[in-house]
XYZ file of C-alpha atoms in Angstrom:
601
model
C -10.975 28.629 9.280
C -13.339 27.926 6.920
C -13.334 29.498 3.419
C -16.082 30.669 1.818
C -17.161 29.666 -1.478
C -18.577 31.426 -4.648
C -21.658 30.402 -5.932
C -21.848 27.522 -8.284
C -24.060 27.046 -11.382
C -25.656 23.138 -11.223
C -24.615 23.151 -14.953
C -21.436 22.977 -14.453
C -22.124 19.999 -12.367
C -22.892 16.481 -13.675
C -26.820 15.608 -12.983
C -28.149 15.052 -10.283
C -31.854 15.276 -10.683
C -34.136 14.922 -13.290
C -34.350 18.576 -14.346
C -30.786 18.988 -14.160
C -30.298 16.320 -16.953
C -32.966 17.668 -19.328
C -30.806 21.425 -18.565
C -28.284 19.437 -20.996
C -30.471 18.390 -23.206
C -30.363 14.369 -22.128
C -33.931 12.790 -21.546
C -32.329 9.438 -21.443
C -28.897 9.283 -19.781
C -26.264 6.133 -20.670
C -24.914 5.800 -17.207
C -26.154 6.383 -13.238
C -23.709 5.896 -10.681
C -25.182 5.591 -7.010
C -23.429 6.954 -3.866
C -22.912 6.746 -0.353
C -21.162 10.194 -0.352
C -22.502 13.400 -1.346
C -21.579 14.637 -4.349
C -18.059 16.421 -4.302
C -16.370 17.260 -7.745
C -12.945 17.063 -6.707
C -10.830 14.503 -7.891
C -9.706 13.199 -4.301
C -13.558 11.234 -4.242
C -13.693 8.536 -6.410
C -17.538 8.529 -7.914
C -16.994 11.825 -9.628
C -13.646 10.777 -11.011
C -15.031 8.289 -12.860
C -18.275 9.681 -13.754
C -16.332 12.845 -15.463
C -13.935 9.955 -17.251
C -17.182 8.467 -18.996
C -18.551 12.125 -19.510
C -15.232 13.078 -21.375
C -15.894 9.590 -23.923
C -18.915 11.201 -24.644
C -21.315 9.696 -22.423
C -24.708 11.132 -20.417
C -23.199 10.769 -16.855
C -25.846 11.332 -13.631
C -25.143 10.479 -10.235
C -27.467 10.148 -7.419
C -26.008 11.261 -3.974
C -26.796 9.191 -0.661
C -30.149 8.094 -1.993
C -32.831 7.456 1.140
C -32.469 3.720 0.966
C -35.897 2.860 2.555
C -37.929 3.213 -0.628
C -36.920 2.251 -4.100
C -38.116 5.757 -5.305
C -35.506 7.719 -4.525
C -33.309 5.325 -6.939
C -35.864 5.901 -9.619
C -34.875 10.046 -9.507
C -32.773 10.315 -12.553
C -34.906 7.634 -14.546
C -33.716 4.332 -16.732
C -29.829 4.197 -17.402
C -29.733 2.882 -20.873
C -26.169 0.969 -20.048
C -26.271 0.615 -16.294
C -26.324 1.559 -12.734
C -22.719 2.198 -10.956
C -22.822 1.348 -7.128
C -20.347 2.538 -4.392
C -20.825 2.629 -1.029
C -18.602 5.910 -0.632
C -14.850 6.415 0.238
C -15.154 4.167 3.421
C -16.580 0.887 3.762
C -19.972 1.661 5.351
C -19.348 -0.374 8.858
C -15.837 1.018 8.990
C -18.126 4.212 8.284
C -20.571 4.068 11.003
C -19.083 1.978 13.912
C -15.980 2.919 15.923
C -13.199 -0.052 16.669
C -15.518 -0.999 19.821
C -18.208 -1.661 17.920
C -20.390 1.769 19.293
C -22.167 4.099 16.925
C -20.511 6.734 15.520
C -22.278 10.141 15.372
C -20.844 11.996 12.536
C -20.334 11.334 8.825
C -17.406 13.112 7.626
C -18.622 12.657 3.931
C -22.410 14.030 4.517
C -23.269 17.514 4.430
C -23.357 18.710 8.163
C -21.349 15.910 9.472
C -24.774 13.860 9.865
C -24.554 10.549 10.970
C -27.346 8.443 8.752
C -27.372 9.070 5.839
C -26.459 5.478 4.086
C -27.278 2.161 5.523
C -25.197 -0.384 7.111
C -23.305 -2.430 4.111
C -24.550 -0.432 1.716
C -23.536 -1.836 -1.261
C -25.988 -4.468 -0.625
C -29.054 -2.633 -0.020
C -28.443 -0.134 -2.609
C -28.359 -2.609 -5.480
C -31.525 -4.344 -4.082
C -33.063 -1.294 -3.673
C -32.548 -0.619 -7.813
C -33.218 -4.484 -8.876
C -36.303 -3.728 -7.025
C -37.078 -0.146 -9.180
C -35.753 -1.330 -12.527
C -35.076 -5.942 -12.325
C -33.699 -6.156 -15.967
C -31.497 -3.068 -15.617
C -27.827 -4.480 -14.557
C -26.175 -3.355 -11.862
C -22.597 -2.878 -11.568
C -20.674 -2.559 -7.934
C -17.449 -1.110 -7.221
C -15.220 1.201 -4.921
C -13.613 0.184 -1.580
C -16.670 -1.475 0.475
C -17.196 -4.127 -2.782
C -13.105 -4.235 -3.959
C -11.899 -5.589 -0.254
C -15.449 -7.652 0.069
C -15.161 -9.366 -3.661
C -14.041 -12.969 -1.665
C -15.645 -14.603 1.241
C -14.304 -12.287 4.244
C -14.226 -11.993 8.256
C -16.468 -9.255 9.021
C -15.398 -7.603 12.408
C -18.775 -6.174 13.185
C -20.641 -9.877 13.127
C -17.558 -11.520 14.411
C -18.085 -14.203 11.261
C -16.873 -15.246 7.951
C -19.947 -13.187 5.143
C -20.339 -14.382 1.732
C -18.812 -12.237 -1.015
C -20.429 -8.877 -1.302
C -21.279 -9.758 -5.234
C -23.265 -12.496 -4.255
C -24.559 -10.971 -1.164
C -25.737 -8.133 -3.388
C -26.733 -10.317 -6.557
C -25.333 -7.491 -8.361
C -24.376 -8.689 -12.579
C -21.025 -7.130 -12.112
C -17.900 -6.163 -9.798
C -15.073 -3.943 -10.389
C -12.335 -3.514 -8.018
C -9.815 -1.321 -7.257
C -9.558 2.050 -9.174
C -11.809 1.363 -11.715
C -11.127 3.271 -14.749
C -10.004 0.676 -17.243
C -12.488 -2.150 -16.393
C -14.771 0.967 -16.841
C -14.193 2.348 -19.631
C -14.087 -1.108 -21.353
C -16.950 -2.378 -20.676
C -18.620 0.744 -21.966
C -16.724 0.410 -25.323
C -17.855 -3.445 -25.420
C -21.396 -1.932 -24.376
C -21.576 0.729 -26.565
C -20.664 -1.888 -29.836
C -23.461 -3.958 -28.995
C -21.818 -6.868 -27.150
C -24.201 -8.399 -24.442
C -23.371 -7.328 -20.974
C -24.121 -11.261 -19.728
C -21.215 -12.206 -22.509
C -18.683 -9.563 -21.214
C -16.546 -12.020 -18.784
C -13.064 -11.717 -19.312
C -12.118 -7.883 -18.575
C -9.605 -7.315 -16.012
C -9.902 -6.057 -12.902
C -13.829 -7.214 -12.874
C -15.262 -10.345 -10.856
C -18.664 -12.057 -11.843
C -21.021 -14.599 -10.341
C -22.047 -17.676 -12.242
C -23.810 -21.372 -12.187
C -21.229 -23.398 -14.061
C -18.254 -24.343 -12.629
C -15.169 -23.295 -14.775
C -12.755 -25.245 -16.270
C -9.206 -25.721 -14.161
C -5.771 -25.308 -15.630
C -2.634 -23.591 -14.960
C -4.142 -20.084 -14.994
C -6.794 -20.350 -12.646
C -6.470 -20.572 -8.641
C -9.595 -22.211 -6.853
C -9.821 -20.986 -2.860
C -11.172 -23.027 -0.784
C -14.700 -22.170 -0.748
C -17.021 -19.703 1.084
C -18.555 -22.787 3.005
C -15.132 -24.085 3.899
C -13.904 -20.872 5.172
C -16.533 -19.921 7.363
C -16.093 -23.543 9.222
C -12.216 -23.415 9.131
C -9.967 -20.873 10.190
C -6.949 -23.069 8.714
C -9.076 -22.775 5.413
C -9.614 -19.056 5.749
C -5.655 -18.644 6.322
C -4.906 -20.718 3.447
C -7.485 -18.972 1.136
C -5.850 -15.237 1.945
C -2.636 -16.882 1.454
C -3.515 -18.229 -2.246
C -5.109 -15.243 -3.132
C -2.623 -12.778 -1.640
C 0.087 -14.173 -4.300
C -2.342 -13.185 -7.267
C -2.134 -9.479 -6.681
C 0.519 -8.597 -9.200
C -1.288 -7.380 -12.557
C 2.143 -9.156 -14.179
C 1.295 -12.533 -13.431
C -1.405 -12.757 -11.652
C -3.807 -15.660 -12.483
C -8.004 -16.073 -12.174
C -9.528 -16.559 -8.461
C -12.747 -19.087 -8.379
C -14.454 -19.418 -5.204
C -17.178 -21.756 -4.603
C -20.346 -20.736 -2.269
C -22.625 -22.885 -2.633
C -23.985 -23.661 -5.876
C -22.192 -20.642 -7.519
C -18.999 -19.435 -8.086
C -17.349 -15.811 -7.966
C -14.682 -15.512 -11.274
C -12.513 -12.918 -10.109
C -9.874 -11.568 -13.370
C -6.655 -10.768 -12.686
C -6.268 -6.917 -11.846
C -6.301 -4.334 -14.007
C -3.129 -2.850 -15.860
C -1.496 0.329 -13.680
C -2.485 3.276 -15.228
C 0.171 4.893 -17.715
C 1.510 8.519 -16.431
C 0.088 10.046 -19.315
C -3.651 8.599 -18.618
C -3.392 9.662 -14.570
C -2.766 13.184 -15.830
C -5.157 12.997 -18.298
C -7.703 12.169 -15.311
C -6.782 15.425 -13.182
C -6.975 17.279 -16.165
C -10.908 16.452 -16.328
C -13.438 19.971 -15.853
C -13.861 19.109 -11.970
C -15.375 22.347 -10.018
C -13.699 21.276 -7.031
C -16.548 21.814 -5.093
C -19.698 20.490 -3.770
C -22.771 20.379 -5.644
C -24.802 23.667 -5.267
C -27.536 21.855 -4.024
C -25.645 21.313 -0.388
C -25.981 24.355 2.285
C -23.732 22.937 5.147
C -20.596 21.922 5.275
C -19.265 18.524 3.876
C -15.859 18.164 6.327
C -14.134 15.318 3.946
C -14.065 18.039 1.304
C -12.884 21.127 3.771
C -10.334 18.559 4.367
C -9.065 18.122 0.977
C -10.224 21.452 -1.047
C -6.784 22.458 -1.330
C -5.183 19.121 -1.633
C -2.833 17.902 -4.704
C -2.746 14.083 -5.379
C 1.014 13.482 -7.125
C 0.174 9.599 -7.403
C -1.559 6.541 -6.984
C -0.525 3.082 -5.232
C 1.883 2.029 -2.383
C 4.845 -0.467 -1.938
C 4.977 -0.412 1.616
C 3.187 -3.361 2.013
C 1.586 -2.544 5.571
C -0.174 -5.493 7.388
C -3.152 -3.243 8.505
C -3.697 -1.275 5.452
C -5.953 -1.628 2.460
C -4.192 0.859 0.094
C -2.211 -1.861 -1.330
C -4.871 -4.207 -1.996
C -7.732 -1.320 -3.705
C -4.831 0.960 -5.549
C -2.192 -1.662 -6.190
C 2.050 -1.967 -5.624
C 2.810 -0.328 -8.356
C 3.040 3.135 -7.766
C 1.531 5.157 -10.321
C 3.011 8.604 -10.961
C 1.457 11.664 -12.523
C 3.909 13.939 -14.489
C 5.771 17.192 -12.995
C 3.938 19.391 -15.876
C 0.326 17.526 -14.761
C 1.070 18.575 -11.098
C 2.421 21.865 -11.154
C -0.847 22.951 -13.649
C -2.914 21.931 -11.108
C -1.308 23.746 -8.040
C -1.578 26.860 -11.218
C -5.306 26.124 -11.568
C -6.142 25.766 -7.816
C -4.172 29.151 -7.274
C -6.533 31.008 -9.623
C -9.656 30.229 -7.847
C -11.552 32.715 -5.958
C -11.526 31.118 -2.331
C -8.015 29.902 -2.490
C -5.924 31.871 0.052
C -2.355 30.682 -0.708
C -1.853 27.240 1.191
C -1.743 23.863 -0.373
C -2.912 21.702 1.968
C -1.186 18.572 1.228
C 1.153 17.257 -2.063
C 1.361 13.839 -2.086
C -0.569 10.549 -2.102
C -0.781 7.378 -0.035
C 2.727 7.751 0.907
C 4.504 10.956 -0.416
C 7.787 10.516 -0.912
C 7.020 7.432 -3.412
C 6.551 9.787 -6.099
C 8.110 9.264 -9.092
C 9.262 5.171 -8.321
C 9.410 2.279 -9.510
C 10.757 -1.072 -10.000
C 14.744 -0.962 -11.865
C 13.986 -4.547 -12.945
C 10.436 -4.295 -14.916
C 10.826 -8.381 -16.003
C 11.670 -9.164 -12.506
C 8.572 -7.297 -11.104
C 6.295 -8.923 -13.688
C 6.545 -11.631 -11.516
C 7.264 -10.397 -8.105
C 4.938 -11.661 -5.649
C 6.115 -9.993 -2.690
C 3.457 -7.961 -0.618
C 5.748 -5.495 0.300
C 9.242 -3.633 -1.411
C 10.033 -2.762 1.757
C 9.771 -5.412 4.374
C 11.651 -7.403 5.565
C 14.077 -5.495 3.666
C 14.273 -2.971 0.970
C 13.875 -5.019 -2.351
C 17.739 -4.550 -4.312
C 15.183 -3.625 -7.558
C 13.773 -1.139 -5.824
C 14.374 2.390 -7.965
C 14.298 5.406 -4.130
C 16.395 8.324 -6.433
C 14.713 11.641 -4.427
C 15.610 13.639 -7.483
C 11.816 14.489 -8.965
C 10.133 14.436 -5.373
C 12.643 16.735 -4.182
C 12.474 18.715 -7.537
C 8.613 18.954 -7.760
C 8.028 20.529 -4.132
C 11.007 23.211 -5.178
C 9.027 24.001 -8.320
C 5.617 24.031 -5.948
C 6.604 26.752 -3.801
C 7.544 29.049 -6.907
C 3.976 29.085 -8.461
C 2.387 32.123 -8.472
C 0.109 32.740 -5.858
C 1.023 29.674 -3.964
C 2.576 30.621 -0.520
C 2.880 27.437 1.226
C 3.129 23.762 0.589
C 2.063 21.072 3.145
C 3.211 17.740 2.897
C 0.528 16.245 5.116
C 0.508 12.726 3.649
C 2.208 10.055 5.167
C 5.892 9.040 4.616
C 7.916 6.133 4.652
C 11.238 7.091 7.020
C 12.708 3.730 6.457
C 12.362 4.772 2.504
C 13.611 8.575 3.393
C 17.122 6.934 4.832
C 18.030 6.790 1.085
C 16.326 10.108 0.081
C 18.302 12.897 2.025
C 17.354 15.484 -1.011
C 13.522 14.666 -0.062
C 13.839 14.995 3.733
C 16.114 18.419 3.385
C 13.417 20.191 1.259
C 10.553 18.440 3.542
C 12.161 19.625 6.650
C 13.107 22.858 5.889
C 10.341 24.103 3.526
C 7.193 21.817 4.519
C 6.919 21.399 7.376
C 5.348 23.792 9.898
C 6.573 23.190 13.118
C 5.351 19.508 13.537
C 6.100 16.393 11.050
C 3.208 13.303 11.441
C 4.552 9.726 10.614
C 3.290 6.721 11.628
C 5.670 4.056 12.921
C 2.249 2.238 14.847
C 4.680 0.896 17.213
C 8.351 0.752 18.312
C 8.461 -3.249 19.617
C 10.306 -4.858 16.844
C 8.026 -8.227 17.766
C 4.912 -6.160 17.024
C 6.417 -3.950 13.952
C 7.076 -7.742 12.809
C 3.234 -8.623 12.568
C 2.385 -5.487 11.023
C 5.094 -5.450 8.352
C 6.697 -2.138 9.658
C 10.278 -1.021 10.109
C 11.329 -1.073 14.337
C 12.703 0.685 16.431
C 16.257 1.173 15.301
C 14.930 2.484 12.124
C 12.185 4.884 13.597
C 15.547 6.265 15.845
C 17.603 6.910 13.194
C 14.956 9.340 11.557
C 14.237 11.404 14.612
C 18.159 11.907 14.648
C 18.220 12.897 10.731
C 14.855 14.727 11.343
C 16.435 16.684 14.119
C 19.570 17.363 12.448
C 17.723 18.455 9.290
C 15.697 21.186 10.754
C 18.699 22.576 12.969
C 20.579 22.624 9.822
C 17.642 25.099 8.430
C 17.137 26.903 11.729
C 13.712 25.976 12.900
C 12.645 24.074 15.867
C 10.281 21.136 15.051
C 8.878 18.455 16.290
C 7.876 14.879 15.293
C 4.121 13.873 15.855
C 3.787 9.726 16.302
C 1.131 8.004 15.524
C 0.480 4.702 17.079
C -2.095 1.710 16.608
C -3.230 -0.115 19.869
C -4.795 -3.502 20.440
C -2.916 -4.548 16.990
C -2.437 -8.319 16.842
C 0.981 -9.563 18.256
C 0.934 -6.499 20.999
C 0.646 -7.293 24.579
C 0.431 -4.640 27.331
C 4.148 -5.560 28.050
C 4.951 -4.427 24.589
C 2.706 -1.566 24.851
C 4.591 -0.831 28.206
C 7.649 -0.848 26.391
C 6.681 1.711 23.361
C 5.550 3.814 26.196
C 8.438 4.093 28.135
C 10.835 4.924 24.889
C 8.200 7.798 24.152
C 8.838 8.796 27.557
C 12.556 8.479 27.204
C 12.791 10.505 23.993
C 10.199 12.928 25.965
C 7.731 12.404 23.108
C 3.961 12.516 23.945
C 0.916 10.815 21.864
C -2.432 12.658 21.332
C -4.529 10.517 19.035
C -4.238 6.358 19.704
C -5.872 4.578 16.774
C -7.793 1.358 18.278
C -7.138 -1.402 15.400
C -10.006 -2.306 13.694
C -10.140 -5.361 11.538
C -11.234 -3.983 8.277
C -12.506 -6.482 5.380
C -9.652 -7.908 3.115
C -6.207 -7.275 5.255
C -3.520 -9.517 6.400
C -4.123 -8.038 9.795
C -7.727 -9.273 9.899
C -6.207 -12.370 8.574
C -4.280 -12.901 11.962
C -7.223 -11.222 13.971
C -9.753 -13.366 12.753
C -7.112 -16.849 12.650
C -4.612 -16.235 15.336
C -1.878 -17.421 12.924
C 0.162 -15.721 10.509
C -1.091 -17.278 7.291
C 2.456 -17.312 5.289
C 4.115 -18.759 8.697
C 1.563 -20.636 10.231
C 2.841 -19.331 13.627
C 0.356 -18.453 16.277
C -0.258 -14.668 16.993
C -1.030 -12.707 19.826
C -4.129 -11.731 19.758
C -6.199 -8.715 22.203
C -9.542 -9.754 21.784
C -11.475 -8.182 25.119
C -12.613 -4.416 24.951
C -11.441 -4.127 28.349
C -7.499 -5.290 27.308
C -7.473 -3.086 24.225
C -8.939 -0.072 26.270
C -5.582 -0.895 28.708
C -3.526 -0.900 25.738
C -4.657 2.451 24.666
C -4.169 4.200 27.842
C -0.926 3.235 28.015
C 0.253 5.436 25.386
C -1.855 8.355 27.150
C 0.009 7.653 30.623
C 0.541 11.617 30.453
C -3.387 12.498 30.581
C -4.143 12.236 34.009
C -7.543 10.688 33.623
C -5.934 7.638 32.358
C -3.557 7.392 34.796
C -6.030 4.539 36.677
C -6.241 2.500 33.546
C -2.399 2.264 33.351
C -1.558 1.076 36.939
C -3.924 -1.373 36.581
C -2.720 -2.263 33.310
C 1.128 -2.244 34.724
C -0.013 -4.517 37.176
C -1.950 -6.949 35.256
C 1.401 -7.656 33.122
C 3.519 -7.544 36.137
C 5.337 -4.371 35.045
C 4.845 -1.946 38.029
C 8.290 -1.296 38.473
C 7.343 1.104 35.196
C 5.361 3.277 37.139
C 8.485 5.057 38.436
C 9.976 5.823 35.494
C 6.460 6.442 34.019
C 4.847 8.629 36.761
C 7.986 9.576 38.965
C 8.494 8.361 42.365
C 6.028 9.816 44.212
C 2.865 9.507 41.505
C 2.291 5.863 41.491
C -1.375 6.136 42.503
């Protein structure tokens, strides 16, 4: 049910028009960011995270809110930035954003008031920061978040079925700051704000820039092949994401040139993790936790997260498919128990909150509180993942402050449940038995979601995922668990179709053990090839780039559409699809076991 919410004063809200500025006192303000999301002042969206960071230095903060991008005027609505304009494209890459894995129009907009499809333009990023060159030309214009971070290098984009230039030259923006953000951010304010040129500022991490003159080569700099040589090449392309995937660690990672054409994208190593004591500084900012005032429907992203707790930033698990790892880093970033538990204290005491916590946790939750037991070792580690193909031996996975944090959770005042609804890692939770007992038996209601994606080890392979074996073993715990605390629950899969090395046999196969274990799917996620993964890597190449091996790869709608149905062999509307997809493999001998003896048309 929805909850209702008091009304809000816009003053307690950063700017977002003209006359909301000038309420403060500013006729000039230092900073504008620019959004494809509507403006949410909750932590969980990133825009508003950072713009409350810069207002807490001190600085005149406004942010304009999925601008109409047809006109430069609405980009002109809070005036001149005396520093610069921020760009984002919102919390989703805008094609990932408005196009389903088939390529077909969405019709809703989970981060636009209403659910309104529309709202921001296709690759947004682009056409917003032409849209302000064109209102203010000698104002810079600096482009960030998740649609820029994973676009920064010449990229295979799904939805044009071709290699695209990077999104900083695309967008002729002055600047580009990926991943989190906040200390590229902040710094080049504090150069800013001590009079050094922004065209000088070059050498902050975590930033990328355009420029004419080719730099100078050495030991700490890594050329890719270039954007023309990638496009041409697919060998090239999986050579380039090899190179650059081994200069993700901020501990010794080196600088990325990449020529297109007559210029070249400088790309600085990333940015330093944040310290535990600056990530609870963050959540400590004035947010309202709510939407601006200025909204009268209902922004879903935000009913999703309202009573939400993030714990941490980052994930180790190293996931083929997933971007989390390349936008928040390895290195998982941890806020303090005290940080935490005032928050769950501060959301209790608002007026709308009815006594359940939504979720407490972060990309993956039971990675709170880890880390690396070998800190010279991991300066130079330059594995993708801590977990595949094996759990690293430096890997710190002591449960004692996860398991101790959700006990202290459920004891704050006014708090009456805790939901865990973040993913885990049950190939991590083998060696976390305190973590799983209080999960299982405190919160959990009724039905646990993980994520295995598959149960073929071939496929698991390809996407960097523990098998089957391991997957078994945790519905046994799992089940054990939560007959030890008398309660009858249930394990809710989900799975990723059409993924590259998956076959309908193999999909045949992960559909029989669900049958076998009498488990049943309800959501199938079609793989998309999102800008920037090793997955789109193999997509886009057919080869594993660190391997060279060739991939399996479903390419037709109509074969990925047969994939899906497979796991939904129990719907009866799909039973068509999977006899025809049993028998275009040559497994119809399945059908028995599948659909019983007598249901194999």
């Amino acid at each position: 049910m929805k909850q209702a919410r008091p009304k809000q004063s816009p003053s307690r809200f950063l700017p977002i028009t003209l006359s909301e500025a000038k309420a403060r006192g500013w006729n000039e303000l230092d900073v504008i960011f620019v959004s494809g999301d509507a403006y949410v002042d909750h932590p969980s969206f990133g825009v508003p995270l950072l713009a409350r960071l810069l207002e807490s230095k001190g600085l005149r903060v406004g942010i304009i809110p999925q601008p109409d991008w047809r006109s430069k005027e609405p980009f002109m609505a809070l005036g001149r930035p005396r520093l610069f304009f921020a760009v984002a494209a919102g919390a989703m890459d805008s094609m990932v954003a408005h196009y389903t894995p088939a390529r077909k129009l969405r019709r809703d907009d989970a981060y636009t008031p209403g659910n309104r499809h529309g709202t921001r333009p296709n690759r947004a990023t682009i056409i917003y920061t032409s849209r302000l060159k064109e209102a203010y030309r000698d104002v810079p214009v600096v482009i960030g978040g998740i649609e820029a971070s994973l676009r920064r290098f010449a990229h295979y984009d799904f939805w044009e079925d071709k290699v695209r230039r990077s999104a900083l030259i695309d967008a002729k923006a002055d600047l580009l700051i990926y991943g989190m953000g906040e200390s590229p951010l902040l710094e080049l304010v504090q150069r800013l704000q001590k009079g050094e040129p922004f065209s000088s500022i070059r050498d902050i991490r975590g930033t990328a820039y355009p420029t004419s003159a080719a730099p100078e080569t050495g030991p700490d700099l890594v050329e890719l092949p270039s954007y023309e040589e990638v496009a041409a090449d697919k060998a090239a392309y999986a050579r380039s994401f090899r190179l650059l995937s081994g200069e993700q660690n901020p501990g010794c990672a080196r600088t990325v040139v990449q020529r297109h054409a007559q210029r070249y994208l400088v790309c600085n190593p990333p940015a330093l993790p944040l310290s535990g004591q600056a990530l609870d500084a963050l959540y400590a900012l004035p947010f309202v936790k709510a939407p601006h005032p200025g909204y009268k429907e209902t922004i879903p992203a935000y009913e999703q997260i309202r009573n939400s707790i993030t714990t941490h930033r980052g994930c180790f698990g190293g996931c083929a498919f997933c971007a989390i790892t390349h936008h928040q880093g390895k290195t998982i970033q941890s806020r303090s128990e005290q940080s935490v538990l005032q928050e769950l204290e501060r959301l209790a005491a608002l007026p709308w909150f009815r006594g359940s916590v939504s979720d407490l946790g972060g990309p993956t939750a039971n990675m709170f509180g880890l880390s690396c037991g070998n800190p010279e070792a991991g300066a130079k580690c330059r594995r993708d993942s801590c977990l595949f193909p094996k759990i690293c031996k430096n890997l710190v996975t002591d449960d004692a402050g996860s398991s101790r944090l959700l006990a202290k959770a459920r004891r704050i005042s006014g708090v009456k449940h805790v939901a865990v609804s973040s993913g885990v890692r049950y190939d991590l939770m083998e060696r976390q038995p305190r973590y799983l007992r209080e999960l299982v038996s405190h919160h959990v209601s009724g039905l646990l979601k993980v994520a295995p994606e598959h149960l073929a080890d071939r496929v698991t392979s390809v996407m960097r995922k523990p098998g089957h074996d391991c997957f078994d073993r945790f519905r046994d715990s799992f089940q054990k668990e939560s007959a030890k605390a008398g309660k009858r629950q249930y394990i809710v899969p989900y799975f990723i179709s059409g993924h590259p090395g998956c076959t309908l046999s193999d999909m045949v196969d992960l559909a029989l053990m669900l049958k076998r274990w009498g488990m049943r799917v309800e959501q199938v996620q079609d793989f998309t090839p999102t800008p920037g993964t090793l997955s789109t890597c193999i997509y886009h190449t057919g080869v594993d780039p660190f391997t060279g091996e060739k991939v399996y790869v479903a390419r037709t709608d109509r074969e990925k559409g047969l994939q899906k149905s497979l796991l939904l062999y129990h719907v009866p509307e799909e039973r068509k699809n999977c006899l025809a997809a049993l028998k275009e493999c040559g497994r119809e001998d399945a059908a028995v076991e599948l659909f019983g003896p007598n249901n194999r048309r």
